[in-house]
XYZ file of C-alpha atoms in Angstrom:
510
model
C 25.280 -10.831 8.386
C 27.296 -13.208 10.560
C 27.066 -13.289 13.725
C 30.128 -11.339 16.024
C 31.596 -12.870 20.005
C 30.209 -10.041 22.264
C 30.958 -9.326 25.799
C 28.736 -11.690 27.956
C 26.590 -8.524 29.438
C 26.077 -7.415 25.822
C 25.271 -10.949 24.866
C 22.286 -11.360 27.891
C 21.290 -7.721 26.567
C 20.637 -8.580 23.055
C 19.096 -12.270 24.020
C 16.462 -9.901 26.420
C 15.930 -7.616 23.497
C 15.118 -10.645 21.387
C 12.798 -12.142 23.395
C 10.646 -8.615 24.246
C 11.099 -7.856 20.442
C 9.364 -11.523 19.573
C 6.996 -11.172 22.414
C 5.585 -7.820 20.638
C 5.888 -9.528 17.686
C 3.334 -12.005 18.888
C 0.922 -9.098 19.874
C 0.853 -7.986 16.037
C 0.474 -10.970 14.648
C -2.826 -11.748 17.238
C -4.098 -8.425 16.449
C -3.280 -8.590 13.319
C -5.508 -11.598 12.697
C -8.184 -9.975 15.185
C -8.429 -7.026 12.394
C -8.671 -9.175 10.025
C -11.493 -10.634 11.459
C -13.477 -8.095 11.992
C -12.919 -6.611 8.400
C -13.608 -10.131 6.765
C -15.822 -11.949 9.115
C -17.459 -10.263 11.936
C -20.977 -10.395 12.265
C -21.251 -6.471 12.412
C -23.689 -6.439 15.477
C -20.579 -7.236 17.694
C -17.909 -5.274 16.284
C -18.402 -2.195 18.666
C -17.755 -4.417 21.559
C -15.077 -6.279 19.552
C -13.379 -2.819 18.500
C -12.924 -2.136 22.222
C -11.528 -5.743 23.092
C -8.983 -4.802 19.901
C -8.253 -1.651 22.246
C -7.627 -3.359 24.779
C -5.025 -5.639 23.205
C -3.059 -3.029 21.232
C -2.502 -1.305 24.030
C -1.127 -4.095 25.904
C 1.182 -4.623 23.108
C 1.916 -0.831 23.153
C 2.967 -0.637 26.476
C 5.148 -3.161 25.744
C 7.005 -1.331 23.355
C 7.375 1.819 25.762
C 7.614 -0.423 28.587
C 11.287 0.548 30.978
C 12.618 -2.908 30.290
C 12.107 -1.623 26.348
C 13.825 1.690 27.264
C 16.609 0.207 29.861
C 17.723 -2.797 26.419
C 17.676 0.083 23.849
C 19.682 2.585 26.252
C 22.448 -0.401 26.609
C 22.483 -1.014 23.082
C 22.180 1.907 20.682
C 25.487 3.248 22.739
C 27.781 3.439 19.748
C 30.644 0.991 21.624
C 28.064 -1.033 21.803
C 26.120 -0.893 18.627
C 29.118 -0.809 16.369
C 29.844 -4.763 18.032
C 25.880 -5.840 16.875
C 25.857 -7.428 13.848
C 23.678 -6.049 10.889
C 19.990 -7.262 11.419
C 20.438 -6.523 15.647
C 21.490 -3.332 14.804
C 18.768 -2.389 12.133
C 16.199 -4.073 14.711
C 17.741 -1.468 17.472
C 17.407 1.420 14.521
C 13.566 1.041 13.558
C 12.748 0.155 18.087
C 14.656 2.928 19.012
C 13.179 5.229 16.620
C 9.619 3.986 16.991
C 10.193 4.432 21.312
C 11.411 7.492 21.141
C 8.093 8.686 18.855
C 5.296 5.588 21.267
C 6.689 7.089 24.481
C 5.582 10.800 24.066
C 1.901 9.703 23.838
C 0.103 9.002 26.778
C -1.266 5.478 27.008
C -4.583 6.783 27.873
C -5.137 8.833 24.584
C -3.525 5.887 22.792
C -5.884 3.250 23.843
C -9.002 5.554 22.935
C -7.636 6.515 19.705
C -7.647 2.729 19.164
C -11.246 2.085 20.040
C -12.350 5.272 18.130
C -10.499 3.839 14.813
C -11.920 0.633 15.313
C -15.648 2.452 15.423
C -14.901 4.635 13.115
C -14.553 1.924 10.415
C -18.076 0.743 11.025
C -18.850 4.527 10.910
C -17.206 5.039 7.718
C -19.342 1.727 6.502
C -22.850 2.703 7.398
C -21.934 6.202 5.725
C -20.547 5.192 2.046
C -23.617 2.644 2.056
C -26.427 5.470 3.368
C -24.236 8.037 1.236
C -24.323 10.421 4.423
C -21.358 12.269 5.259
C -22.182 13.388 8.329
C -22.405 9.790 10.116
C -18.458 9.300 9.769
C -17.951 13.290 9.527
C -18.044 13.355 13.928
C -15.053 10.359 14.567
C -13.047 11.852 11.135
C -13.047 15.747 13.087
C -11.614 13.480 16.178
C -8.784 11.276 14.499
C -7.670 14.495 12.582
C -7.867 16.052 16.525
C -5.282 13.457 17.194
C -3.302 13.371 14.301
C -2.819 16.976 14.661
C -1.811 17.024 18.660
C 0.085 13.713 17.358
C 2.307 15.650 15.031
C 3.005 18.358 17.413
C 4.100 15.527 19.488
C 6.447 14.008 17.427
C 7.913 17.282 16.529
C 8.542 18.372 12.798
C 10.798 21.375 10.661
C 9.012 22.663 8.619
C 5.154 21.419 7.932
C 3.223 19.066 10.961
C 2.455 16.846 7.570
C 5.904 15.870 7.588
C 5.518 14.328 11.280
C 2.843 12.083 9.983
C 4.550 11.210 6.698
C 7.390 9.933 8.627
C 5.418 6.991 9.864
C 5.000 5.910 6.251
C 7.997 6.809 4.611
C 11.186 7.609 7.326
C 12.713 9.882 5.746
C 10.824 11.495 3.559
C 9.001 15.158 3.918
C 6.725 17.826 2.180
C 9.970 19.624 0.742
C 11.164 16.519 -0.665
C 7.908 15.511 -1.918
C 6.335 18.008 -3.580
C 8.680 18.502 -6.628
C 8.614 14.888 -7.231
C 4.501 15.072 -7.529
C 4.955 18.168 -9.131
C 6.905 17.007 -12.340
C 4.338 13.633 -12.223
C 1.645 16.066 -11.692
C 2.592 18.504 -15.018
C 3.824 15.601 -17.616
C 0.624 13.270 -16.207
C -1.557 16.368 -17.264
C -0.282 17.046 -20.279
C -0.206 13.251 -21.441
C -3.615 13.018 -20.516
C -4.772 15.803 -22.969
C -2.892 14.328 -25.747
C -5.119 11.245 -25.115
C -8.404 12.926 -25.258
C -7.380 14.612 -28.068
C -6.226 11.044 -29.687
C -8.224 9.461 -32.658
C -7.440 6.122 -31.862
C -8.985 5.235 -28.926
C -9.495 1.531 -27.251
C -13.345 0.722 -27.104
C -14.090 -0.919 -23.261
C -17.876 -2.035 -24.333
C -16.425 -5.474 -23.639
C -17.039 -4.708 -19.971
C -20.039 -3.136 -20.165
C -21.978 -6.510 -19.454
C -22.442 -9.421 -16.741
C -19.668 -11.029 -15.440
C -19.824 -14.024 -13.486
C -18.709 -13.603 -9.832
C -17.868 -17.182 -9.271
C -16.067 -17.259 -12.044
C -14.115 -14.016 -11.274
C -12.997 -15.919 -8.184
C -11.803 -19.164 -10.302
C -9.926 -16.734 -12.362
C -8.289 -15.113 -9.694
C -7.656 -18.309 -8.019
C -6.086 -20.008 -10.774
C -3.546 -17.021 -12.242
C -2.373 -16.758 -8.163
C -0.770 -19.402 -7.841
C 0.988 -19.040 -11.001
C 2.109 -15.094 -10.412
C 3.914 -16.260 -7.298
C 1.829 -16.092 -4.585
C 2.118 -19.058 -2.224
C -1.209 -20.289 -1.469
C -0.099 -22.512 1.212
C 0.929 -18.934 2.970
C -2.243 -17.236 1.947
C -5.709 -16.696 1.562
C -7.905 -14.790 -0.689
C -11.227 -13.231 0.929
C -13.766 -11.298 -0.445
C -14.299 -7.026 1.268
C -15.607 -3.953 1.018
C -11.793 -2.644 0.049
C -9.150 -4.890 -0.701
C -5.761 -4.973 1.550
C -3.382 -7.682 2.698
C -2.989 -8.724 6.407
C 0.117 -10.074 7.402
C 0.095 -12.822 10.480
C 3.664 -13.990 9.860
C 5.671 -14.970 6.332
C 3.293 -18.274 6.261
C 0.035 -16.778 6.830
C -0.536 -14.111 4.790
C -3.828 -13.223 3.838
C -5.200 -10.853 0.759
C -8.967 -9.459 -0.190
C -10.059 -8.724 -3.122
C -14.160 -7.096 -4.455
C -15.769 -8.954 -6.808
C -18.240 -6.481 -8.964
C -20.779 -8.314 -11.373
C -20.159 -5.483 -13.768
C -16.594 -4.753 -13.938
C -14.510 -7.854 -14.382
C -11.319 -5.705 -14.259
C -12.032 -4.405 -10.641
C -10.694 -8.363 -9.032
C -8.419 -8.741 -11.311
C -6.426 -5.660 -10.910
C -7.336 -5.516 -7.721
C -5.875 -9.141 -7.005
C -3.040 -8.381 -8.671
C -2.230 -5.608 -7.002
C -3.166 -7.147 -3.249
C -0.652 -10.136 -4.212
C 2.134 -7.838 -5.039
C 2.085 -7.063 -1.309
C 1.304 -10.798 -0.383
C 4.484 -12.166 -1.958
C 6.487 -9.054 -0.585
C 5.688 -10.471 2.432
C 5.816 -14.343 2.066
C 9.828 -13.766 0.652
C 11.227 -11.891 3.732
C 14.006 -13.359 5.095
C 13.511 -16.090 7.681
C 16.130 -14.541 10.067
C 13.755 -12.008 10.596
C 10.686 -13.642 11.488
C 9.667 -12.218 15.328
C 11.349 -8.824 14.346
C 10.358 -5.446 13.905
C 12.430 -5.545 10.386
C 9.747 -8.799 9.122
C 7.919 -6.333 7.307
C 8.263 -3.987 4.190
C 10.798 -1.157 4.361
C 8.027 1.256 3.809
C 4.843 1.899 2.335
C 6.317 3.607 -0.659
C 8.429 0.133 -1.060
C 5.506 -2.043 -0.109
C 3.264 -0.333 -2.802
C 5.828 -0.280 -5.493
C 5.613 -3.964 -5.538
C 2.362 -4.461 -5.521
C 1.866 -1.498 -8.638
C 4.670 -2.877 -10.429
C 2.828 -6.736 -10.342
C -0.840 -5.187 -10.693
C 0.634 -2.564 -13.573
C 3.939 -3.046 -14.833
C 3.500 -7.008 -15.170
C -0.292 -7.260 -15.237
C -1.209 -4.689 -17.408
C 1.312 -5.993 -20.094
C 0.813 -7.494 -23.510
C 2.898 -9.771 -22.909
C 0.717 -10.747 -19.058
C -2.082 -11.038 -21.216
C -0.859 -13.168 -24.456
C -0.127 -15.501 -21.401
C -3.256 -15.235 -19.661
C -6.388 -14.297 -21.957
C -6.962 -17.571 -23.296
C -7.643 -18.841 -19.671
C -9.612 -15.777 -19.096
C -11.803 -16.407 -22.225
C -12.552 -20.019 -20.736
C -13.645 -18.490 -18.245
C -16.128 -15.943 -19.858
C -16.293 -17.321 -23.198
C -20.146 -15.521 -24.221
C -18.354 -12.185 -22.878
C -14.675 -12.631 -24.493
C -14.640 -15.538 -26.962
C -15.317 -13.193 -30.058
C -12.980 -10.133 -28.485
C -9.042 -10.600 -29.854
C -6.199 -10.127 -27.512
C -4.876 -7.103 -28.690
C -8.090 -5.222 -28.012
C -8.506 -6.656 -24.727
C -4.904 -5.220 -23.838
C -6.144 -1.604 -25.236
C -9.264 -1.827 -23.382
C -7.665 -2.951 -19.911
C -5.156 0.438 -20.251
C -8.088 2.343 -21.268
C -7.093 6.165 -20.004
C -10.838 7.766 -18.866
C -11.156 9.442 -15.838
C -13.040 8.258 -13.037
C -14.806 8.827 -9.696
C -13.225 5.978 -8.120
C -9.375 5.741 -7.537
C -9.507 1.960 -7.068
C -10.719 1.724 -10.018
C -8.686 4.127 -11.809
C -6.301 3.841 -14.893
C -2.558 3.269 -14.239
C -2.214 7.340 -15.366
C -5.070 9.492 -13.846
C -4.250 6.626 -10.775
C -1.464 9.556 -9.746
C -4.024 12.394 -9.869
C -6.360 11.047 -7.402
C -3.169 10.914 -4.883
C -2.732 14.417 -5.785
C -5.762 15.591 -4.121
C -5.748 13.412 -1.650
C -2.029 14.847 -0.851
C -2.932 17.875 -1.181
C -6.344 17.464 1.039
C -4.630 16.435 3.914
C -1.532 18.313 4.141
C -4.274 21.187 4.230
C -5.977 19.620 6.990
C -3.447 18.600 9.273
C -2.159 22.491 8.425
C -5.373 23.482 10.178
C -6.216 25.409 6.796
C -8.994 23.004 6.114
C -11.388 21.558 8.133
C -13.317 18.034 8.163
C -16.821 19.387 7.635
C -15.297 20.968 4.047
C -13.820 18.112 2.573
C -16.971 16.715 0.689
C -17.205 20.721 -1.418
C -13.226 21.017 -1.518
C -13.375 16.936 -2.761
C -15.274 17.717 -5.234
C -13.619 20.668 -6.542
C -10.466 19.336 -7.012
C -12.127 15.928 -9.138
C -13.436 18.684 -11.503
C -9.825 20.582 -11.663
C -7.736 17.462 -12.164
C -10.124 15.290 -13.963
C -13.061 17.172 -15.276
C -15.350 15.518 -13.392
C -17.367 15.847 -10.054
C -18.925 12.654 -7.583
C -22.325 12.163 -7.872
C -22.888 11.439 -3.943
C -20.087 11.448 -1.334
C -19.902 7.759 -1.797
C -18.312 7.833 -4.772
C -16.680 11.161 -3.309
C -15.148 11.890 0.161
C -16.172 8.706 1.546
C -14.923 6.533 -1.175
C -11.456 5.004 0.989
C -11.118 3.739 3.995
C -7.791 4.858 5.108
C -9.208 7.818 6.956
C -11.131 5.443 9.289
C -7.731 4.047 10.688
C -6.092 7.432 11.014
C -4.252 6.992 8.144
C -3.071 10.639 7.350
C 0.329 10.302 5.806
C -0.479 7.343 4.048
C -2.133 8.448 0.388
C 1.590 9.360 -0.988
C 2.709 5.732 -0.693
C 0.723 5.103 -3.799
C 2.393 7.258 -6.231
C 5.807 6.889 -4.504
C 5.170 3.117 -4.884
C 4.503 4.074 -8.786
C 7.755 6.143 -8.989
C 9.949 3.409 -7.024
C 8.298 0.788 -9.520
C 9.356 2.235 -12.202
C 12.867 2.729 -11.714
C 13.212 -0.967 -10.177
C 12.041 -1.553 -13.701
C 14.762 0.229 -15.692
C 17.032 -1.932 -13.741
C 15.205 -5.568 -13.576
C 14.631 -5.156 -17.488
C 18.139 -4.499 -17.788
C 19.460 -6.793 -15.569
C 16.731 -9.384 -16.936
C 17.198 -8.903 -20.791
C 14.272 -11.377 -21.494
C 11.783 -10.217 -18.508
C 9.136 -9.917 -20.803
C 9.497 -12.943 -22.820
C 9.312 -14.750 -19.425
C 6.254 -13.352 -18.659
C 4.971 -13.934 -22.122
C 5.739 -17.687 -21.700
C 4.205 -17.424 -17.846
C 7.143 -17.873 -16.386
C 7.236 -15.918 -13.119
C 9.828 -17.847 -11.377
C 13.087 -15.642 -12.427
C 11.341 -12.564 -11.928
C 10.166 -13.155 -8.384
C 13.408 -14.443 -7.625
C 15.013 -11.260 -8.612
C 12.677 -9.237 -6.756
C 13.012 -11.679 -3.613
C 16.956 -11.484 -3.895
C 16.875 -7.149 -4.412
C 13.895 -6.483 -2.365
C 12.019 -9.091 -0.440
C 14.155 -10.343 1.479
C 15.172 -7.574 3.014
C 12.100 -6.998 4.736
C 12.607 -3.313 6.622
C 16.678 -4.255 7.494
C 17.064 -0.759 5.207
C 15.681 1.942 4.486
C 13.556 2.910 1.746
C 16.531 5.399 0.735
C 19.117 3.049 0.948
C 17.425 0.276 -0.365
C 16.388 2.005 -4.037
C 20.055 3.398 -3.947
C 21.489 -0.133 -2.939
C 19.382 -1.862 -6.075
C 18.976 1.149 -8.762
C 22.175 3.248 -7.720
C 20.336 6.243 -7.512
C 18.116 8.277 -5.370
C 14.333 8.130 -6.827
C 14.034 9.979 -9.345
C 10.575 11.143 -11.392
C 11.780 10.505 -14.780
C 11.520 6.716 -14.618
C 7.955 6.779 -14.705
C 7.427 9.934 -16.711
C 8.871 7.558 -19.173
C 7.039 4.584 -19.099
C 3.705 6.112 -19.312
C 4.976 8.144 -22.247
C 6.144 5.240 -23.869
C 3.401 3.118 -23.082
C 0.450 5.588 -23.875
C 2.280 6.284 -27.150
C 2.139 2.993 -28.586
C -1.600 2.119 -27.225
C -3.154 5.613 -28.348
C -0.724 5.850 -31.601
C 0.550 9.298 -31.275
């Protein structure tokens, strides 16, 4: 990545591309931290005027990324005599601009701006619905963002399915034809796993959670194994929401949620876990490209895979928890202190189907993406529309699981992702789980003691491998090149067809 002598004109080009580039950068990082704030602390009485203030600001930072000085810089420097004279991380910056301006600049500003405001409503929307357990409160801004998604995709232009449009802003790259035989193979050997479980005789007993659990003391927990699983609390903060995520200011400010349940100890833990594994993606990229559009994850697929392998692959280990349950018993010694390790590790990889996805086990996890998928690429299709979704939810959770919601709380209106327009978005999840698993064929090999380091909690050389293959990188490749540059292959299924085999084997004894 050194840097290359370039013509004078070039060189005032790229330093005027810089500073626009870190001058938009600025914009997301303020509204980043304005989202935040309304998520996390907000009294909710102002957020409708705050959500149009938010409006306001994103599309000042839009324009600025359609803007003709933006156009003029990127005409002068994706020319190939040009570009071929950038070095690496100017030319993957003018790759991920050029193809987000060419996308930005077909929508009108006006219908950008109100799509803003209407997300930023339609979160409260989506609130006051999944707490009154009405449907119909959120179901009049969800018919309008799929309005827009829909014109959006015709917009952007697609081959084969207006899905694959959408998908695109996820994972580049990736589309419905490339997708679906990948969930399709999960989908099958998931299935057929899970009936060999219910039909198992040796199953873990999970009474252990079926009492109180301290929500202070949930929040010492998680506060104490942080630290300790890499992520950098001088970078970070851990808040209490409605849905967990991780907001990214800049690689020192990065800030996680978690929900703390009185009943269900697992839910922050897991759900900490899993929030940090995108935390210390993003506290390890590469200082170079701090004020970039490549200071970021490569994708969502990427982004998730780290934070399923830490939550999963790491934290639902034996060897996480030989580590970690006598600190954990400390902490809940009435509810624990008589329980043995080794049927606390059954009961945390419990398999048993359930209503909620967050709260789902690391195998049915991939089935609740499944409808999801399958959900949306219907609606976007215009083959299914928003006022079905609570009938056609609930008929798929009886198909795939053998269960159906109660109330559309625990139903349709369960995620938030819809709120924010975020159609395209549910297949990160079980990409993330297939890209974990084959960046664990190769760290385990690579790292012939990875588990006795987490056994000994020692999380130093295993974050350092991750920041060295992954991290680092931020979004300088692409989600294709970057498993290919780390596994040497293309993702593949098989990876995690195997691990839950092999796992589920050994924990159900068949």
């Amino acid at each position: 990545m050194e840097s290359k002598t370039l013509d004078p004109k070039i060189q005032l080009a790229v330093e005027r591309y810089k500073a626009l580039e870190e001058k938009i950068a600025h914009f997301v990082m303020i509204g980043g931290l304005l989202e935040w704030d309304q998520k996390v602390t907000a009294p909710k009485k102002g957020r409708g005027i705050f959500a149009k203030a938010i409006g306001t600001f994103r599309t000042e930072e839009f324009k600025l990324s359609v803007s003709q000085e933006m156009g003029e810089l990127l005409h002068i420097l994706s020319a190939d005599d040009v570009y071929e004279q950038l070095d690496e991380i100017t030319q993957a910056q003018i790759r991920e601009r050029l193809e987000e301006y060419n996308r930005s600049r077909k929508i009108p500003e006006e219908m950008y701006r109100d799509y803003v405001v209407l997300t930023a409503k339609a979160n409260d929307a989506w609130e006051e619905a999944r707490e009154t357990n009405n449907f119909s409160v959120f179901q009049p801004f969800l018919e309008k963002i799929v309005d827009y998604n829909r014109k959006v995709a015709e917009i952007y232009g697609y081959e084969q399915h207006p899905y694959d449009a959408l998908l695109h802003q996820y994972e580049p790259g990736l589309s419905v034809a490339v997708l679906d035989p990948l969930f399709a193979k999960l989908r099958e050997t998931s299935v057929a796993l899970l009936e060999r479980i219910k039909n198992s005789g040796s199953k873990p007993s999970t009474e252990i959670f079926e009492q109180d659990y301290d929500v202070e003391q949930q929040n010492k927990f998680n506060t104490y194994f942080l630290p300790i699983i890499g992520f950098d609390m001088q970078a970070g903060r851990l808040d209490e929401t409605v849905h967990p995520f991780a907001q990214t200011m800049n690689t020192g400010d990065v800030r996680i949620t978690t929900r703390y349940l009185k009943d269900n100890v697992r839910s922050a833990v897991f759900g900490t876990i899993h929030e940090a594994g995108h935390g210390i993606y993003e506290q390890n990229i590469d200082p170079r490209l701090e004020g970039t559009a490549l200071s970021t994850g490569a994708s969502f697929g990427i982004h998730e895979s780290q934070s399923r392998f830490l939550e999963n692959m790491v934290g639902r280990s034996e060897q996480f928890w030989t580590f970690f349950y006598p600190k954990i018993q400390e902490h809940f010694p009435q509810q624990l202190g008589h329980v043995s390790q080794q049927d606390f590790y059954r009961a945390v990889n419990t398999v048993q189907p359930t209503m909620i996805r967050v709260e789902a086990d690391e195998l049915t996890y991939n089935l609740h993406i499944m409808l999801r998928y399958e959900i949306e690429k219907a609606v976007i299709g215009g083959e299914l529309e928003v006022k079905d979704l609570p009938a056609v939810w609930n008929q798929k959770m009886r198909d795939y699981l053998g269960i159906t919601p109660a109330t559309d709380t625990e139903g349709v209106l369960q995620d938030v992702h819809w709120s924010f327009g975020g159609f395209g978005y549910f297949p990160s999840y079980s990409l993330g789980n297939l890209y974990a698993a084959q960046l664990l064929n190769t760290i385990v090999r690579e790292l012939p003691d990875f588990y006795s380091q987490i056994e000994a909690g020692n999380f130093a050389g295993i974050q350092a491998w991750l920041k060295e293959n992954v991290h680092r990188h931020g979004k300088l490749y692409t989600p294709e090149q970057l498993i290919r540059k780390v596994t040497g292959e293309d993702l593949k299924a098989d990876y995690l067809v195997n691990y839950l085999e092999e796992k589920y084997s050994r924990i159900y004894n068949f």
